[in-house]
PDB file of C-alpha atoms in Angstrom:
ATOM      1  CA  MET C  10     -18.505   3.231 -13.947  1.00  0.00           C
ATOM      2  CA  THR C  11     -16.525   4.246 -17.207  1.00  0.00           C
ATOM      3  CA  GLU C  12     -13.578   2.469 -18.716  1.00  0.00           C
ATOM      4  CA  ASN C  13     -11.161   5.357 -18.370  1.00  0.00           C
ATOM      5  CA  TRP C  14     -11.688   6.590 -14.927  1.00  0.00           C
ATOM      6  CA  TYR C  15      -8.087   6.509 -13.941  1.00  0.00           C
ATOM      7  CA  SER C  16      -5.297   8.881 -15.005  1.00  0.00           C
ATOM      8  CA  ASP C  17      -2.007   9.422 -13.383  1.00  0.00           C
ATOM      9  CA  ASP C  18      -2.231  13.286 -13.135  1.00  0.00           C
ATOM     10  CA  LYS C  19      -5.645  13.083 -11.092  1.00  0.00           C
ATOM     11  CA  ALA C  20      -5.270   9.813  -9.029  1.00  0.00           C
ATOM     12  CA  THR C  21      -5.293   9.765  -5.374  1.00  0.00           C
ATOM     13  CA  MET C  22      -3.712   7.142  -3.355  1.00  0.00           C
ATOM     14  CA  GLY C  23      -6.882   5.290  -3.176  1.00  0.00           C
ATOM     15  CA  ASP C  24      -7.225   5.433  -6.900  1.00  0.00           C
ATOM     16  CA  ARG C  25      -3.694   4.031  -7.377  1.00  0.00           C
ATOM     17  CA  ILE C  26      -4.452   1.300  -4.882  1.00  0.00           C
ATOM     18  CA  SER C  27      -7.574   0.296  -6.837  1.00  0.00           C
ATOM     19  CA  ALA C  28      -6.025   0.439 -10.076  1.00  0.00           C
ATOM     20  CA  ALA C  29      -3.006  -1.626  -8.918  1.00  0.00           C
ATOM     21  CA  ARG C  30      -5.490  -4.173  -7.459  1.00  0.00           C
ATOM     22  CA  GLU C  31      -7.432  -4.504 -10.616  1.00  0.00           C
ATOM     23  CA  ASN C  32      -4.188  -4.582 -12.733  1.00  0.00           C
ATOM     24  CA  ALA C  33      -3.160  -7.527 -10.450  1.00  0.00           C
ATOM     25  CA  GLY C  34      -6.613  -9.260 -11.213  1.00  0.00           C
ATOM     26  CA  LEU C  35      -7.695  -9.419  -7.624  1.00  0.00           C
ATOM     27  CA  SER C  36     -11.130  -8.650  -6.118  1.00  0.00           C
ATOM     28  CA  VAL C  37     -11.394  -6.463  -3.032  1.00  0.00           C
ATOM     29  CA  LYS C  38     -12.065  -9.646  -1.057  1.00  0.00           C
ATOM     30  CA  ASP C  39      -9.030 -11.436  -2.389  1.00  0.00           C
ATOM     31  CA  LEU C  40      -6.695  -8.525  -1.695  1.00  0.00           C
ATOM     32  CA  ALA C  41      -8.072  -7.952   1.810  1.00  0.00           C
ATOM     33  CA  GLN C  42      -7.688 -11.673   2.577  1.00  0.00           C
ATOM     34  CA  LYS C  43      -3.912 -11.346   1.317  1.00  0.00           C
ATOM     35  CA  LEU C  44      -3.143  -8.371   3.521  1.00  0.00           C
ATOM     36  CA  GLY C  45      -5.220  -9.632   6.501  1.00  0.00           C
ATOM     37  CA  VAL C  46      -7.474  -6.692   6.808  1.00  0.00           C
ATOM     38  CA  ARG C  47     -11.316  -6.454   6.487  1.00  0.00           C
ATOM     39  CA  VAL C  48     -12.947  -5.667   3.259  1.00  0.00           C
ATOM     40  CA  LYS C  49     -14.384  -2.410   4.860  1.00  0.00           C
ATOM     41  CA  THR C  50     -10.745  -1.407   5.710  1.00  0.00           C
ATOM     42  CA  LEU C  51      -9.544  -1.782   2.062  1.00  0.00           C
ATOM     43  CA  THR C  52     -12.710  -0.057   0.693  1.00  0.00           C
ATOM     44  CA  GLY C  53     -11.883   2.793   2.906  1.00  0.00           C
ATOM     45  CA  TRP C  54      -8.382   3.005   1.551  1.00  0.00           C
ATOM     46  CA  GLU C  55      -9.557   2.777  -2.041  1.00  0.00           C
ATOM     47  CA  GLY C  56     -12.094   5.353  -1.397  1.00  0.00           C
ATOM     48  CA  ASP C  57      -9.808   7.779   0.246  1.00  0.00           C
ATOM     49  CA  GLU C  58     -11.653   7.700   3.430  1.00  0.00           C
ATOM     50  CA  ARG C  59      -8.602   6.548   5.440  1.00  0.00           C
ATOM     51  CA  GLU C  60      -5.011   5.899   4.547  1.00  0.00           C
ATOM     52  CA  PRO C  61      -3.183   2.445   5.238  1.00  0.00           C
ATOM     53  CA  ARG C  62      -0.374   2.306   7.927  1.00  0.00           C
ATOM     54  CA  ALA C  63       3.052   2.071   6.696  1.00  0.00           C
ATOM     55  CA  ASN C  64       3.422  -1.639   7.138  1.00  0.00           C
ATOM     56  CA  TYR C  65       0.238  -2.194   4.976  1.00  0.00           C
ATOM     57  CA  LEU C  66       1.639   0.225   2.186  1.00  0.00           C
ATOM     58  CA  ARG C  67       4.857  -1.828   2.021  1.00  0.00           C
ATOM     59  CA  THR C  68       2.854  -5.001   1.966  1.00  0.00           C
ATOM     60  CA  LEU C  69       0.536  -3.462  -0.696  1.00  0.00           C
ATOM     61  CA  SER C  70       3.354  -2.581  -2.970  1.00  0.00           C
ATOM     62  CA  GLY C  71       4.762  -6.078  -2.892  1.00  0.00           C
ATOM     63  CA  VAL C  72       1.548  -7.838  -3.353  1.00  0.00           C
ATOM     64  CA  LEU C  73       0.485  -5.492  -6.257  1.00  0.00           C
ATOM     65  CA  GLY C  74       3.856  -5.137  -7.833  1.00  0.00           C
ATOM     66  CA  VAL C  75       4.101  -1.456  -7.732  1.00  0.00           C
ATOM     67  CA  SER C  76       6.683   0.798  -5.846  1.00  0.00           C
ATOM     68  CA  LEU C  77       5.922   2.204  -2.443  1.00  0.00           C
ATOM     69  CA  ILE C  78       6.778   5.698  -3.867  1.00  0.00           C
ATOM     70  CA  TRP C  79       4.276   5.168  -6.716  1.00  0.00           C
ATOM     71  CA  LEU C  80       1.603   4.377  -4.122  1.00  0.00           C
ATOM     72  CA  LEU C  81       2.469   7.441  -2.135  1.00  0.00           C
ATOM     73  CA  THR C  82       3.096   9.926  -4.913  1.00  0.00           C
ATOM     74  CA  GLY C  83       2.031   8.591  -8.271  1.00  0.00           C
ATOM     75  CA  GLU C  84       5.747   8.605  -9.555  1.00  0.00           C
ATOM     76  CA  GLY C  85       7.854   5.665  -9.970  1.00  0.00           C
ATOM     77  CA  HIS C  86       7.286   1.953 -10.931  1.00  0.00           C
ATOM     78  CA  GLY C  87       3.251   1.908 -11.339  1.00  0.00           C
ATOM     79  CA  VAL C  88       0.611  -0.236 -12.713  1.00  0.00           C
ATOM     80  CA  GLY C  89       1.837  -2.582 -15.716  1.00  0.00           C
ATOM     81  CA  GLY C  90       5.652  -2.094 -14.843  1.00  0.00           C
ATOM     82  CA  GLU C  91       5.946   1.425 -16.199  1.00  0.00           C
ATOM     83  CA  ASP C  92       7.852   4.125 -14.708  1.00  0.00           C
ATOM     84  CA  VAL C  93       5.565   7.153 -14.191  1.00  0.00           C
ATOM     85  CA  GLY C  94       6.569  10.855 -13.572  1.00  0.00           C
ATOM     86  CA  SER C  95      10.024  12.340 -13.559  1.00  0.00           C
ATOM     87  CA  ASP C  96      12.808  10.471 -15.382  1.00  0.00           C
ATOM     88  CA  ALA C  97      15.275  11.794 -12.702  1.00  0.00           C
ATOM     89  CA  ALA C  98      16.256   9.844  -9.643  1.00  0.00           C
ATOM     90  CA  PRO C  99      13.857  10.392  -6.823  1.00  0.00           C
ATOM     91  CA  GLY C 100      14.544  13.317  -4.673  1.00  0.00           C
ATOM     92  CA  ARG C 101      15.861  13.390  -1.084  1.00  0.00           C
ATOM     93  CA  GLU C 102      12.579  13.849   0.488  1.00  0.00           C
ATOM     94  CA  VAL C 103      11.013  10.985  -1.461  1.00  0.00           C
ATOM     95  CA  VAL C 104      13.798   8.573  -0.498  1.00  0.00           C
ATOM     96  CA  LEU C 105      13.627   9.756   3.209  1.00  0.00           C
ATOM     97  CA  SER C 106       9.798   9.065   3.121  1.00  0.00           C
ATOM     98  CA  GLU C 107      10.445   5.465   2.010  1.00  0.00           C
ATOM     99  CA  ILE C 108      13.126   4.970   4.667  1.00  0.00           C
ATOM    100  CA  ARG C 109      10.690   6.303   7.296  1.00  0.00           C
ATOM    101  CA  ALA C 110       7.916   3.955   6.151  1.00  0.00           C
ATOM    102  CA  LEU C 111      10.405   0.965   5.988  1.00  0.00           C
ATOM    103  CA  LYS C 112      11.571   1.644   9.431  1.00  0.00           C
ATOM    104  CA  GLN C 113       8.005   2.021  10.833  1.00  0.00           C
ATOM    105  CA  SER C 114       6.947  -1.154   8.974  1.00  0.00           C
ATOM    106  CA  VAL C 115      10.153  -3.075  10.389  1.00  0.00           C
ATOM    107  CA  ALA C 116       9.106  -1.956  13.936  1.00  0.00           C
ATOM    108  CA  GLU C 117       5.459  -2.889  13.472  1.00  0.00           C
ATOM    109  CA  THR C 118       6.570  -6.413  12.348  1.00  0.00           C
ATOM    110  CA  ALA C 119       9.010  -6.667  15.285  1.00  0.00           C
ATOM    111  CA  ARG C 120       6.004  -5.778  17.713  1.00  0.00           C
ATOM    112  CA  ARG C 121       3.780  -8.407  16.026  1.00  0.00           C
ATOM    113  CA  LEU C 122       6.534 -11.046  16.304  1.00  0.00           C
ATOM    114  CA  ASP C 123       7.281 -10.264  19.957  1.00  0.00           C
ATOM    115  CA  ARG C 124       3.416 -10.569  20.532  1.00  0.00           C
ATOM    116  CA  LEU C 125       3.249 -13.951  18.759  1.00  0.00           C
ATOM    117  CA  GLU C 126       6.166 -15.183  20.707  1.00  0.00           C
ATOM    118  CA  ARG C 127       4.348 -14.275  24.000  1.00  0.00           C
ATOM    119  CA  LEU C 128       1.385 -16.080  22.777  1.00  0.00           C
ATOM    120  CA  MET C 129       3.400 -19.157  21.946  1.00  0.00           C
ATOM    121  CA  ALA C 130       5.172 -19.113  25.245  1.00  0.00           C
ATOM    122  CA  ASP C 131       1.836 -18.816  27.123  1.00  0.00           C
ATOM    123  CA  ALA C 132       0.294 -21.615  25.239  1.00  0.00           C
TER     124      ALA C 132
END
């Protein structure tokens, strides 16, 4: 693989996940462990064979130190802490997209908590 394989204007979501993981100094195995997913799942995301669910996107952005918007669109707070893309504030659709992703993440977390509480009650 060449050194300069990544460019903001051609990057896919998988490319951005991979670039952010490498920038964070994490191996695929390390990041998969932090996220609680299989290595195959993460390599599928990085290879653009599948996309992570909203709750994983939010976790990815936090673990990798990039914005959710950057992961989704390539604009915003990206690799190395730089702001990529437009200098203007994000548009309405971008903000609504992040709100929807956060709501989905919260709902997924609530379902997981409920399941864990039931498991503890049955134990």
